[in-house]
mmCIF file of C-alpha atoms and ligand atoms in Angstrom:
data_model
loop_
_atom_site.group_PDB
_atom_site.id
_atom_site.type_symbol
_atom_site.label_atom_id
_atom_site.label_comp_id
_atom_site.label_asym_id
_atom_site.label_seq_id
_atom_site.Cartn_x
_atom_site.Cartn_y
_atom_site.Cartn_z
ATOM 1 C CA MET A 1 35.688 6.439 8.250
ATOM 2 C CA ILE A 2 32.658 6.438 5.949
ATOM 3 C CA GLU A 3 34.185 5.455 2.611
ATOM 4 C CA ARG A 4 32.994 5.318 -0.978
ATOM 5 C CA THR A 5 34.191 2.677 -3.398
ATOM 6 C CA LEU A 6 33.605 1.842 -7.050
ATOM 7 C CA ILE A 7 32.029 -1.471 -8.067
ATOM 8 C CA LEU A 8 31.494 -2.772 -11.573
ATOM 9 C CA VAL A 9 29.277 -5.728 -12.331
ATOM 10 C CA LYS A 10 31.335 -6.926 -15.287
ATOM 11 C CA PRO A 11 29.783 -8.104 -18.589
ATOM 12 C CA ASP A 12 29.574 -11.764 -17.485
ATOM 13 C CA GLY A 13 27.568 -10.699 -14.407
ATOM 14 C CA VAL A 14 25.111 -8.675 -16.469
ATOM 15 C CA ALA A 15 24.856 -11.387 -19.147
ATOM 16 C CA ARG A 16 24.070 -14.023 -16.523
ATOM 17 C CA GLY A 17 21.320 -11.928 -14.927
ATOM 18 C CA LEU A 18 23.225 -11.611 -11.670
ATOM 19 C CA VAL A 19 22.979 -7.836 -11.194
ATOM 20 C CA GLY A 20 20.278 -8.042 -8.515
ATOM 21 C CA GLU A 21 22.010 -10.904 -6.723
ATOM 22 C CA ILE A 22 25.349 -9.069 -6.667
ATOM 23 C CA VAL A 23 23.945 -5.686 -5.623
ATOM 24 C CA SER A 24 21.949 -7.344 -2.829
ATOM 25 C CA ARG A 25 25.185 -8.718 -1.331
ATOM 26 C CA PHE A 26 26.235 -5.137 -0.605
ATOM 27 C CA GLU A 27 22.786 -3.927 0.435
ATOM 28 C CA GLN A 28 22.195 -6.758 2.866
ATOM 29 C CA ARG A 29 25.545 -6.031 4.521
ATOM 30 C CA GLY A 30 24.132 -2.575 5.308
ATOM 31 C CA LEU A 31 26.180 -0.743 2.697
ATOM 32 C CA LYS A 32 24.452 2.042 0.803
ATOM 33 C CA ILE A 33 24.105 2.575 -2.929
ATOM 34 C CA GLY A 34 25.405 6.067 -3.691
ATOM 35 C CA ALA A 35 25.115 5.780 -7.472
ATOM 36 C CA ILE A 36 24.131 3.125 -9.999
ATOM 37 C CA LYS A 37 23.913 2.937 -13.799
ATOM 38 C CA LEU A 38 24.217 0.691 -16.845
ATOM 39 C CA VAL A 39 27.196 1.573 -19.067
ATOM 40 C CA ARG A 40 28.304 0.450 -22.501
ATOM 41 C CA VAL A 41 32.029 0.893 -21.932
ATOM 42 C CA PRO A 42 34.060 2.712 -24.558
ATOM 43 C CA GLU A 43 37.622 1.435 -25.023
ATOM 44 C CA SER A 44 38.987 4.803 -23.868
ATOM 45 C CA LEU A 45 37.217 4.434 -20.494
ATOM 46 C CA ALA A 46 38.357 0.816 -20.077
ATOM 47 C CA LYS A 47 41.949 1.898 -20.718
ATOM 48 C CA LYS A 48 41.725 4.681 -18.140
ATOM 49 C CA HIS A 49 40.065 2.437 -15.587
ATOM 50 C CA TYR A 50 42.641 -0.339 -15.904
ATOM 51 C CA ASP A 51 45.792 1.726 -15.541
ATOM 52 C CA TYR A 52 48.296 0.277 -18.027
ATOM 53 C CA ASP A 53 51.409 0.587 -15.834
ATOM 54 C CA ASP A 54 49.693 -0.903 -12.793
ATOM 55 C CA ILE A 55 48.222 -3.947 -14.563
ATOM 56 C CA VAL A 56 51.340 -4.590 -16.666
ATOM 57 C CA LYS A 57 53.541 -4.490 -13.576
ATOM 58 C CA ARG A 58 51.314 -6.835 -11.568
ATOM 59 C CA ARG A 59 49.782 -9.071 -14.252
ATOM 60 C CA GLY A 60 51.565 -8.516 -17.564
ATOM 61 C CA GLU A 61 50.678 -6.719 -20.787
ATOM 62 C CA LEU A 62 48.681 -9.610 -22.229
ATOM 63 C CA VAL A 63 46.311 -9.523 -19.250
ATOM 64 C CA TRP A 64 45.800 -5.776 -19.713
ATOM 65 C CA LYS A 65 44.821 -6.327 -23.360
ATOM 66 C CA LYS A 66 42.451 -9.161 -22.485
ATOM 67 C CA LEU A 67 40.929 -7.103 -19.681
ATOM 68 C CA VAL A 68 40.137 -4.177 -21.962
ATOM 69 C CA LYS A 69 38.457 -6.611 -24.354
ATOM 70 C CA TYR A 70 36.527 -8.224 -21.486
ATOM 71 C CA VAL A 71 35.012 -5.047 -20.031
ATOM 72 C CA THR A 72 34.173 -3.536 -23.413
ATOM 73 C CA ASN A 73 32.556 -6.753 -24.642
ATOM 74 C CA GLN A 74 29.038 -5.928 -23.353
ATOM 75 C CA VAL A 75 27.401 -3.622 -20.853
ATOM 76 C CA VAL A 76 28.456 -3.286 -17.221
ATOM 77 C CA VAL A 77 26.644 -1.907 -14.187
ATOM 78 C CA ALA A 78 28.670 0.713 -12.327
ATOM 79 C CA LEU A 79 27.976 1.548 -8.682
ATOM 80 C CA VAL A 80 29.304 3.701 -5.927
ATOM 81 C CA ILE A 81 28.901 1.877 -2.631
ATOM 82 C CA GLU A 82 29.200 3.702 0.662
ATOM 83 C CA GLY A 83 29.637 2.665 4.278
ATOM 84 C CA VAL A 84 31.894 2.324 7.304
ATOM 85 C CA GLU A 85 35.366 1.306 6.054
ATOM 86 C CA ALA A 86 33.607 0.163 2.900
ATOM 87 C CA ILE A 87 36.610 -0.220 0.587
ATOM 88 C CA ALA A 88 38.218 -3.226 2.275
ATOM 89 C CA LEU A 89 34.840 -4.701 3.237
ATOM 90 C CA VAL A 90 33.606 -4.658 -0.357
ATOM 91 C CA ARG A 91 36.801 -6.424 -1.502
ATOM 92 C CA LYS A 92 36.122 -9.101 1.110
ATOM 93 C CA ILE A 93 32.517 -9.513 -0.086
ATOM 94 C CA CYS A 94 33.804 -9.915 -3.684
ATOM 95 C CA GLY A 95 36.403 -12.553 -2.767
ATOM 96 C CA GLU A 96 39.754 -13.338 -4.325
ATOM 97 C CA THR A 97 40.570 -12.324 -7.893
ATOM 98 C CA GLU A 98 40.721 -15.922 -9.105
ATOM 99 C CA PRO A 99 37.257 -17.496 -8.763
ATOM 100 C CA LYS A 100 38.821 -20.935 -8.320
ATOM 101 C CA ALA A 101 40.497 -19.675 -5.142
ATOM 102 C CA ALA A 102 37.631 -17.472 -3.909
ATOM 103 C CA LEU A 103 35.915 -18.730 -0.764
ATOM 104 C CA PRO A 104 32.267 -19.788 -0.835
ATOM 105 C CA GLY A 105 30.194 -16.993 0.685
ATOM 106 C CA THR A 106 31.906 -14.408 -1.502
ATOM 107 C CA ILE A 107 30.435 -13.212 -4.811
ATOM 108 C CA ARG A 108 33.237 -14.751 -6.849
ATOM 109 C CA GLY A 109 33.238 -17.895 -4.696
ATOM 110 C CA ASP A 110 29.493 -18.418 -5.029
ATOM 111 C CA PHE A 111 28.862 -17.546 -8.671
ATOM 112 C CA ALA A 112 32.082 -18.138 -10.622
ATOM 113 C CA HIS A 113 34.696 -20.854 -11.063
ATOM 114 C CA HIS A 114 37.203 -19.674 -13.717
ATOM 115 C CA SER A 115 40.946 -20.098 -13.123
ATOM 116 C CA PHE A 116 44.083 -18.140 -14.097
ATOM 117 C CA LYS A 117 45.475 -21.269 -15.735
ATOM 118 C CA TYR A 118 42.454 -21.664 -17.965
ATOM 119 C CA ALA A 119 42.252 -17.946 -18.811
ATOM 120 C CA ASP A 120 45.963 -17.877 -19.600
ATOM 121 C CA SER A 121 45.599 -20.836 -21.964
ATOM 122 C CA LYS A 122 42.949 -18.893 -23.917
ATOM 123 C CA ASP A 123 42.588 -15.386 -25.213
ATOM 124 C CA LEU A 124 40.559 -14.525 -22.109
ATOM 125 C CA ALA A 125 40.653 -12.486 -18.949
ATOM 126 C CA VAL A 126 39.661 -14.409 -15.864
ATOM 127 C CA THR A 127 35.884 -13.940 -15.674
ATOM 128 C CA ASN A 128 35.170 -12.993 -12.095
ATOM 129 C CA LEU A 129 31.914 -10.985 -12.242
ATOM 130 C CA VAL A 130 32.951 -7.871 -10.352
ATOM 131 C CA HIS A 131 35.486 -5.114 -10.042
ATOM 132 C CA ALA A 132 36.013 -3.312 -6.729
ATOM 133 C CA SER A 133 38.482 -0.512 -5.967
ATOM 134 C CA SER A 134 41.506 -1.978 -4.217
ATOM 135 C CA ASP A 135 42.237 0.899 -1.816
ATOM 136 C CA ALA A 136 41.397 4.529 -1.020
ATOM 137 C CA LYS A 137 43.729 5.879 -3.705
ATOM 138 C CA ASP A 138 42.138 3.630 -6.335
ATOM 139 C CA ALA A 139 38.606 4.553 -5.250
ATOM 140 C CA GLU A 140 39.426 8.248 -5.474
ATOM 141 C CA ARG A 141 40.836 7.800 -8.967
ATOM 142 C CA GLU A 142 38.140 5.447 -10.278
ATOM 143 C CA ILE A 143 34.881 7.003 -9.062
ATOM 144 C CA PRO A 144 35.217 10.213 -11.161
ATOM 145 C CA LEU A 145 35.983 8.125 -14.257
ATOM 146 C CA TRP A 146 32.512 6.572 -14.060
ATOM 147 C CA PHE A 147 30.333 9.185 -12.352
ATOM 148 C CA GLU A 148 29.778 12.913 -12.536
ATOM 149 C CA LYS A 149 29.581 14.564 -9.118
ATOM 150 C CA ASP A 150 25.804 15.089 -9.364
ATOM 151 C CA GLU A 151 25.198 11.405 -10.152
ATOM 152 C CA ILE A 152 26.385 10.454 -6.649
ATOM 153 C CA ILE A 153 23.520 11.109 -4.281
ATOM 154 C CA SER A 154 23.570 11.649 -0.528
ATOM 155 C CA TYR A 155 20.504 10.465 1.356
ATOM 156 C CA LYS A 156 19.713 8.580 4.538
ATOM 157 C CA ARG A 157 18.809 4.936 4.825
ATOM 158 C CA SER A 158 16.209 4.296 7.539
ATOM 159 C CA ASP A 159 18.670 2.220 9.580
ATOM 160 C CA GLU A 160 21.421 4.848 9.657
ATOM 161 C CA ALA A 161 20.404 6.311 13.015
ATOM 162 C CA PHE A 162 21.303 2.972 14.621
ATOM 163 C CA HIS A 163 24.760 2.754 13.094
ATOM 164 C CA TYR A 164 25.885 6.321 12.686
ATOM 165 C CA GLY A 165 24.234 8.021 15.696
ATOM 166 C CA GLU A 166 21.930 11.085 15.717
HETATM 167 P P1 LIG B 201 41.084 -7.492 -8.884
HETATM 168 O O1 LIG B 201 39.983 -7.335 -9.916
HETATM 169 O O2 LIG B 201 40.761 -8.577 -7.901
HETATM 170 O O3 LIG B 201 41.459 -6.183 -8.222
HETATM 171 P P2 LIG B 201 43.524 -7.242 -10.474
HETATM 172 O O4 LIG B 201 43.392 -5.763 -10.314
HETATM 173 O O5 LIG B 201 44.833 -7.839 -10.109
HETATM 174 O O6 LIG B 201 42.385 -8.022 -9.671
HETATM 175 O O7 LIG B 201 43.253 -7.641 -11.988
HETATM 176 C C1 LIG B 201 42.227 -7.028 -12.712
HETATM 177 C C2 LIG B 201 41.442 -8.092 -13.454
HETATM 178 O O8 LIG B 201 42.302 -8.718 -14.422
HETATM 179 C C3 LIG B 201 40.925 -9.260 -12.625
HETATM 180 O O9 LIG B 201 39.714 -8.957 -11.950
HETATM 181 C C4 LIG B 201 40.733 -10.324 -13.682
HETATM 182 O O10 LIG B 201 39.512 -10.143 -14.401
HETATM 183 C C5 LIG B 201 41.899 -10.054 -14.641
HETATM 184 N N1 LIG B 201 43.088 -10.891 -14.406
HETATM 185 C C6 LIG B 201 44.000 -10.728 -13.433
HETATM 186 N N2 LIG B 201 44.999 -11.624 -13.563
HETATM 187 C C7 LIG B 201 44.730 -12.367 -14.648
HETATM 188 C C8 LIG B 201 45.378 -13.480 -15.302
HETATM 189 N N3 LIG B 201 46.529 -13.982 -14.858
HETATM 190 N N4 LIG B 201 44.803 -13.993 -16.410
HETATM 191 C C9 LIG B 201 43.649 -13.477 -16.876
HETATM 192 N N5 LIG B 201 42.991 -12.447 -16.310
HETATM 193 C C10 LIG B 201 43.504 -11.895 -15.201
HETATM 194 MG MG1 LIG B 202 42.266 -4.458 -9.125
#
């Protein structure tokens, strides 16, 4: 039940100096950083990360193109976050895809306000600060795209004995 999930602080998050703020949302929830690094994203990686068929089916080809442009625009911070049933929890902490609809208290609901309507009227992806793997299958596919095995580090946080036993 201990899961690992991939997070990206997207270029707008890095540009706005929100890396610390965003990472602390996960840390303060008791989730553990398993890996973290700054990445200048090559187009080839962006295209692997945002699976063409998946995005086109759910959002349309234009969104896929705008997304690739968005994540390759500047640097991102990539993280592996670990914890009890972490995949769904991290999605909840991030909030809904559309910042306009995201609830206050979530990362997208506290720090962003973009809307689909506005993004669609421009040559823009909706700027929503973070990516988080949507489910276990996605996490398993995405983590190795961003991290080598030896970049993901196992260690104990001092509070783990309380939560995990032993
Ligand atoms: P999520 O990031 O919440 O998992 P999706 O996987 O559906 O959302 O979409 C990937 C990303 O594509 C979103 O985070 C957002 O940046 C962008 N996006 C999704 N839908 C649209 C849209 N209609 N117009 C512009 N950008 C979009
Ligand atoms: Mg997604």
